[in-house]
Tab-separated table of C-alpha atoms in Angstrom:
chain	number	residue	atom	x	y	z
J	1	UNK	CA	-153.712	-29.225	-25.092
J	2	UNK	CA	-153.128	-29.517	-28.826
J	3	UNK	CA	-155.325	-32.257	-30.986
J	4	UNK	CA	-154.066	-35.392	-32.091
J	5	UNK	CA	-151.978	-36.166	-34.860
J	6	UNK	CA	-154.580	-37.524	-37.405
J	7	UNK	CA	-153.762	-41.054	-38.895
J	8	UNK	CA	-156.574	-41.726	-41.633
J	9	UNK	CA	-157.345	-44.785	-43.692
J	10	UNK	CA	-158.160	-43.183	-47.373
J	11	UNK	CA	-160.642	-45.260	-49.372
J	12	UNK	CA	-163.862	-45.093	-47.748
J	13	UNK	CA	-162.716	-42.744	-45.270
J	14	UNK	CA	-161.584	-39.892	-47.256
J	15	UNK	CA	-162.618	-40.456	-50.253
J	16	UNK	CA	-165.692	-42.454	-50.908
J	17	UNK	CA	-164.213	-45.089	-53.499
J	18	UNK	CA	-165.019	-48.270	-51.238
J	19	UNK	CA	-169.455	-47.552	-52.729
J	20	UNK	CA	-167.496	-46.754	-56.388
J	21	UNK	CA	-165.902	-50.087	-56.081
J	22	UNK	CA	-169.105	-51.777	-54.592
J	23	UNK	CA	-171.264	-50.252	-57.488
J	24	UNK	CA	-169.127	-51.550	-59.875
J	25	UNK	CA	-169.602	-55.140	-58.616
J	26	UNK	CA	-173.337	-54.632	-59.060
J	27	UNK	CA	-173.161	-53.274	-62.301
J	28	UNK	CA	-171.573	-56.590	-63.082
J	29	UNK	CA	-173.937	-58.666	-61.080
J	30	UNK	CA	-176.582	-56.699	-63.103
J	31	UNK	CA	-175.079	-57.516	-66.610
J	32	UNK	CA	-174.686	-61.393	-65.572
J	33	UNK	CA	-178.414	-61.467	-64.572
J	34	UNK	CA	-176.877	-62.746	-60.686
J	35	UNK	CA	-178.438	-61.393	-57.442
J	36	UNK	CA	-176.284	-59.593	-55.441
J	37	UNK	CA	-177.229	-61.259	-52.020
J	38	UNK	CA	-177.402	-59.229	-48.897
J	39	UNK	CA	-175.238	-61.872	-47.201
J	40	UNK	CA	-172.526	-61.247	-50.329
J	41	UNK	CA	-172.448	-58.068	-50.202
J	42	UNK	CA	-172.039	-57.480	-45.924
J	43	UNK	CA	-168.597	-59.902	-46.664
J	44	UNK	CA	-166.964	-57.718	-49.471
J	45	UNK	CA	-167.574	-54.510	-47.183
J	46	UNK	CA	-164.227	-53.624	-46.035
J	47	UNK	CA	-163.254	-56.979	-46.971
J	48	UNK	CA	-159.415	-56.395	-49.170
J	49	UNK	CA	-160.895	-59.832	-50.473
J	50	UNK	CA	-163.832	-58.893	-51.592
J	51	UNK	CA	-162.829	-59.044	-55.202
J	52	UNK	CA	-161.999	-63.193	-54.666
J	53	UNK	CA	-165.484	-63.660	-52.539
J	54	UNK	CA	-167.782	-61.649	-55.437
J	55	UNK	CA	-165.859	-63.903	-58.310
J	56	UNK	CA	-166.670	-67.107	-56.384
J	57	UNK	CA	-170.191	-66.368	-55.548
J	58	UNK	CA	-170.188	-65.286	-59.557
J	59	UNK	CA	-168.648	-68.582	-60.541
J	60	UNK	CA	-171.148	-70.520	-58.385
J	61	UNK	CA	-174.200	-68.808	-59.928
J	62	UNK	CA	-172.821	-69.288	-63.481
J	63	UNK	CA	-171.264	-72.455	-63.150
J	64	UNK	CA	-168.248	-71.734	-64.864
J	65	UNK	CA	-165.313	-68.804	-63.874
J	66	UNK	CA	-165.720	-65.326	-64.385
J	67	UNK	CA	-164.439	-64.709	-67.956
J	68	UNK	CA	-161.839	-62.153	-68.188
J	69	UNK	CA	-163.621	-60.109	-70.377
J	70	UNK	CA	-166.775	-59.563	-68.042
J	71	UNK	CA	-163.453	-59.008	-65.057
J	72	UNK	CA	-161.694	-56.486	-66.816
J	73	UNK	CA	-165.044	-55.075	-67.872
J	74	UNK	CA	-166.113	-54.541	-64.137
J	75	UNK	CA	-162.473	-52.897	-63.464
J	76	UNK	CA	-163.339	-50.312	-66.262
J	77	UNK	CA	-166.508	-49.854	-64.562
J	78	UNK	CA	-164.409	-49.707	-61.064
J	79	UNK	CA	-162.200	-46.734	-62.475
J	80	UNK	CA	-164.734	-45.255	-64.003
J	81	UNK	CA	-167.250	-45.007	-60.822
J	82	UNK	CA	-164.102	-44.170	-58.791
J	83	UNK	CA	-162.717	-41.498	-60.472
J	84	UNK	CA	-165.997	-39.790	-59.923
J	85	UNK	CA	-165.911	-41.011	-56.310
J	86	UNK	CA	-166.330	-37.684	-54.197
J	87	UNK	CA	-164.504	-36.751	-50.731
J	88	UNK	CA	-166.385	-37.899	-48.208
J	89	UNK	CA	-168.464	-34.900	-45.995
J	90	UNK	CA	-166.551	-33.574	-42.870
J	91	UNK	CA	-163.093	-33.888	-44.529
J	92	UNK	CA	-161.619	-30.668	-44.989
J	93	UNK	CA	-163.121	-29.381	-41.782
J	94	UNK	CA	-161.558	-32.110	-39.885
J	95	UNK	CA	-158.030	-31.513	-41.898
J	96	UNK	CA	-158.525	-28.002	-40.473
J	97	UNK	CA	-158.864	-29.198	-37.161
J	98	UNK	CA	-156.259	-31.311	-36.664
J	99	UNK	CA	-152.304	-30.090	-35.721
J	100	UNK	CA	-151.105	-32.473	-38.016
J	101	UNK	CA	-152.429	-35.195	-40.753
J	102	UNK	CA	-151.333	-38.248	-42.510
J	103	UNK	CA	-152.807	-40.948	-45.157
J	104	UNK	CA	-152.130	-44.777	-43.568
J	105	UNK	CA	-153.560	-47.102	-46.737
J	106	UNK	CA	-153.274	-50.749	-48.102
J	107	UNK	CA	-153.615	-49.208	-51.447
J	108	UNK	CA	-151.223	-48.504	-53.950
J	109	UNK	CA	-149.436	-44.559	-53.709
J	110	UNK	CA	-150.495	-44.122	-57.222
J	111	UNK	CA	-154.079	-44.863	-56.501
J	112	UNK	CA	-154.429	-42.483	-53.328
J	113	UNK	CA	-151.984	-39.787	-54.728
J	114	UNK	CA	-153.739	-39.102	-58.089
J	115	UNK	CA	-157.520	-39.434	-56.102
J	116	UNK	CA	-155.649	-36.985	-53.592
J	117	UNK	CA	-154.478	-34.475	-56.544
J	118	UNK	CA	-157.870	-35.113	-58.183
J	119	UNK	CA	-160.173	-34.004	-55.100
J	120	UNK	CA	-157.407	-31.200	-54.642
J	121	UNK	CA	-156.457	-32.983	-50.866
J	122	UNK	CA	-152.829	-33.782	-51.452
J	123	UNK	CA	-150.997	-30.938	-49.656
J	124	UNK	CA	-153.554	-31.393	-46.833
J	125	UNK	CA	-151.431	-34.496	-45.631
J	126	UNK	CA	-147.861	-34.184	-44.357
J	127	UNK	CA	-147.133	-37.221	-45.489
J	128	UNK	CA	-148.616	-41.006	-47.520
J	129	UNK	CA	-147.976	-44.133	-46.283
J	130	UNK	CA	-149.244	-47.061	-48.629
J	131	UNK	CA	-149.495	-50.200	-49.228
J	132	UNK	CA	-145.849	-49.931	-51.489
J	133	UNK	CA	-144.448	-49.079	-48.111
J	134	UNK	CA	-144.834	-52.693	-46.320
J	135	UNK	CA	-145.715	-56.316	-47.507
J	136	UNK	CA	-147.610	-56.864	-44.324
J	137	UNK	CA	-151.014	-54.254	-44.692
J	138	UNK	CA	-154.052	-54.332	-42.656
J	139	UNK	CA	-154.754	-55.780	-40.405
J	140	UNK	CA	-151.121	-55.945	-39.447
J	141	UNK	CA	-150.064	-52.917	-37.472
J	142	UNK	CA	-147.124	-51.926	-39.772
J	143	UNK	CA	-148.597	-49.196	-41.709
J	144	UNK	CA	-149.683	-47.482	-38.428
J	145	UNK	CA	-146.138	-48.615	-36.928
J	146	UNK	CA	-144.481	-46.897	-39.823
J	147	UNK	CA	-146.169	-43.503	-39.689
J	148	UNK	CA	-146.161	-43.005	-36.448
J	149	UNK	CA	-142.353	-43.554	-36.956
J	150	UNK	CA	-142.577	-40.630	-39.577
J	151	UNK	CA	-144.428	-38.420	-37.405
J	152	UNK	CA	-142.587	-38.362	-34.705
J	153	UNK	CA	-145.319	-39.105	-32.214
J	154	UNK	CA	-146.254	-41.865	-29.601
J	155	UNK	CA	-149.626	-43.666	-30.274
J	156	UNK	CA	-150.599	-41.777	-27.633
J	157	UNK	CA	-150.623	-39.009	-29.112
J	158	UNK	CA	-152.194	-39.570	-32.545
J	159	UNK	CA	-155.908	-40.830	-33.704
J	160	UNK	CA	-156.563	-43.393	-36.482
J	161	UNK	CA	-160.074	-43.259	-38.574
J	162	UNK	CA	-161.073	-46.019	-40.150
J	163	UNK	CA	-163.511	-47.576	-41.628
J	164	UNK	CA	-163.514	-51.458	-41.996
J	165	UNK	CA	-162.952	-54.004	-39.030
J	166	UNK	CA	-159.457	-54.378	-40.396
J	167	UNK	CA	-158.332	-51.305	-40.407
J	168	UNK	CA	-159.603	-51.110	-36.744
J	169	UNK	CA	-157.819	-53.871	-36.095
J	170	UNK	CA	-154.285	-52.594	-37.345
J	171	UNK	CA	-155.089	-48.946	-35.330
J	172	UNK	CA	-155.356	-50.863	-32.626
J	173	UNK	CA	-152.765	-53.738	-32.766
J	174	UNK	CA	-150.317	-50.637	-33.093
J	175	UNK	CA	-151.496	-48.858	-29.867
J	176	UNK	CA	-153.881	-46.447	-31.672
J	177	UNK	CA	-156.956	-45.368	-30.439
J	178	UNK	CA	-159.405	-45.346	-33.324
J	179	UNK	CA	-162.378	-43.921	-34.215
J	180	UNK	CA	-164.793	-45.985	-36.844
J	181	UNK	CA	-166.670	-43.658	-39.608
J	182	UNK	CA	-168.307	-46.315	-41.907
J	183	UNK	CA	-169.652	-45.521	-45.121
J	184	UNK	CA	-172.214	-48.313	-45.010
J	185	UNK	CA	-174.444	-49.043	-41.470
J	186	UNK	CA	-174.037	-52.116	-42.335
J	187	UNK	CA	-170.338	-52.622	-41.410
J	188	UNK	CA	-170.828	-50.839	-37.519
J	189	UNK	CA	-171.358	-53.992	-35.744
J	190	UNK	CA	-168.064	-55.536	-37.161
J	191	UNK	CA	-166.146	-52.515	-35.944
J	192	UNK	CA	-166.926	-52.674	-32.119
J	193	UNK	CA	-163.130	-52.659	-31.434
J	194	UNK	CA	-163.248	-49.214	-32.360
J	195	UNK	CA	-163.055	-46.144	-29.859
J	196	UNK	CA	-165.978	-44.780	-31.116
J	197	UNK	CA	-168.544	-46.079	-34.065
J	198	UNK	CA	-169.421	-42.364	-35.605
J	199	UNK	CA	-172.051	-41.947	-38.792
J	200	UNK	CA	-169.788	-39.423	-40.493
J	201	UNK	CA	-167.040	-37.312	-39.932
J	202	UNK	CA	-168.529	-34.463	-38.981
J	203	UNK	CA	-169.466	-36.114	-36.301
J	204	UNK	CA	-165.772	-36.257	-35.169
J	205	UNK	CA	-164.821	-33.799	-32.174
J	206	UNK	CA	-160.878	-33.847	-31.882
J	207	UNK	CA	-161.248	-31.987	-28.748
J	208	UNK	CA	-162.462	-35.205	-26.941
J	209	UNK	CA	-158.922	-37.037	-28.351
J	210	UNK	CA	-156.403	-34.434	-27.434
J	211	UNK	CA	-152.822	-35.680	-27.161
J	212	UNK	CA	-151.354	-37.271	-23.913
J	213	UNK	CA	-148.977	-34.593	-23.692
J	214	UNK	CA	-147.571	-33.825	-19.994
């Protein structure tokens, strides 16, 4: 039996951007003299609005709002750390694993194709689905919806890593099975709904998610 047709959430799963972005929110926190709590940060982990819950917890340390030069000085900081942001281990060997692979993000295509082209990934995936494809992302099922559409397959026959309760919860709400790889121990108790809660993705043997095929 062949292995499943890979569905794969990209930031923090293939390429390690979600620390990048979380680094660049304690650079900030570092330059405003504000503790990062631990309680802070385990809510903007895999959280698509955990830009809104750092600039509240900012505001109510300061007492006043975020000023937009110290915002757009932690998105320069953001691109910066990300555009250094490395794949994460076990990808290509996986991508050689797998019959078939695809990209199912919230993000932007620009974002995810020019990380892809930069980390030299992009003809690795048959095709992208983003967030430019849908209004409804994660944790709606669309995105999955949609590429299983493009694939060709049944749910059955395909396997979703992710790495955020969300995007488990989207794999899922479309019928997915989904493995969990998350890039911070922290997040594993928030992604129980998941198939399997893995430390990496080498840990990740396709041969146990083989397609339903008759």
């Amino acid at each position: 039996m062949s292995t499943p047709f890979l569905l794969l959430d990209f930031d923090g799963v293939v390429c390690d951007t979600e620390r990048a972005a979380l680094l660049a929110w304690q650079d900030l926190y570092d330059r405003l003299g504000v503790p990062l709590s631990p309680g802070v940060r385990a809510t903007m982990l895999g959280n698509s609005a955990g830009a809104r819950v750092a600039l509240d917890d900012l505001a109510g340390h300061l007492g006043r709002p975020v000023a937009d030069d110290e915002w757009n000085w932690q998105r320069e900081r953001r691109t910066a750390r990300c555009s250094a942001a490395p794949a994460r281990p076990g990808v290509e060997r996986l991508l050689h694993a797998a019959d078939g692979a695809a990209i199912v993000s919230s993000s932007p295509a620009v974002w995810v194709e020019g990380h892809l082209r930069r980390l030299g990934l992009l003809g690795s995936f048959a095709f992208l689905v983003t967030g430019d494809d849908s209004g409804r992302h994660k944790p709606a099922p669309d995105l999955y919806l949609l590429a299983l559409a493009r694939a060709g397959v049944a749910a059955g026959d395909a396997l979703a890593v992710e790495d955020s309760p969300l995007g488990v919860r989207a794999a899922r709400a479309a019928g997915l099975r989904c493995v969990a790889v998350p890039w911070e121990p922290a997040m594993a108790p928030g992604l129980a709904g998941a198939d399997a809660v893995l430390a990496g993705l080498d840990e990740l043997d396709l041969r146990r998610y083989q397609r339903n095929e008759v």
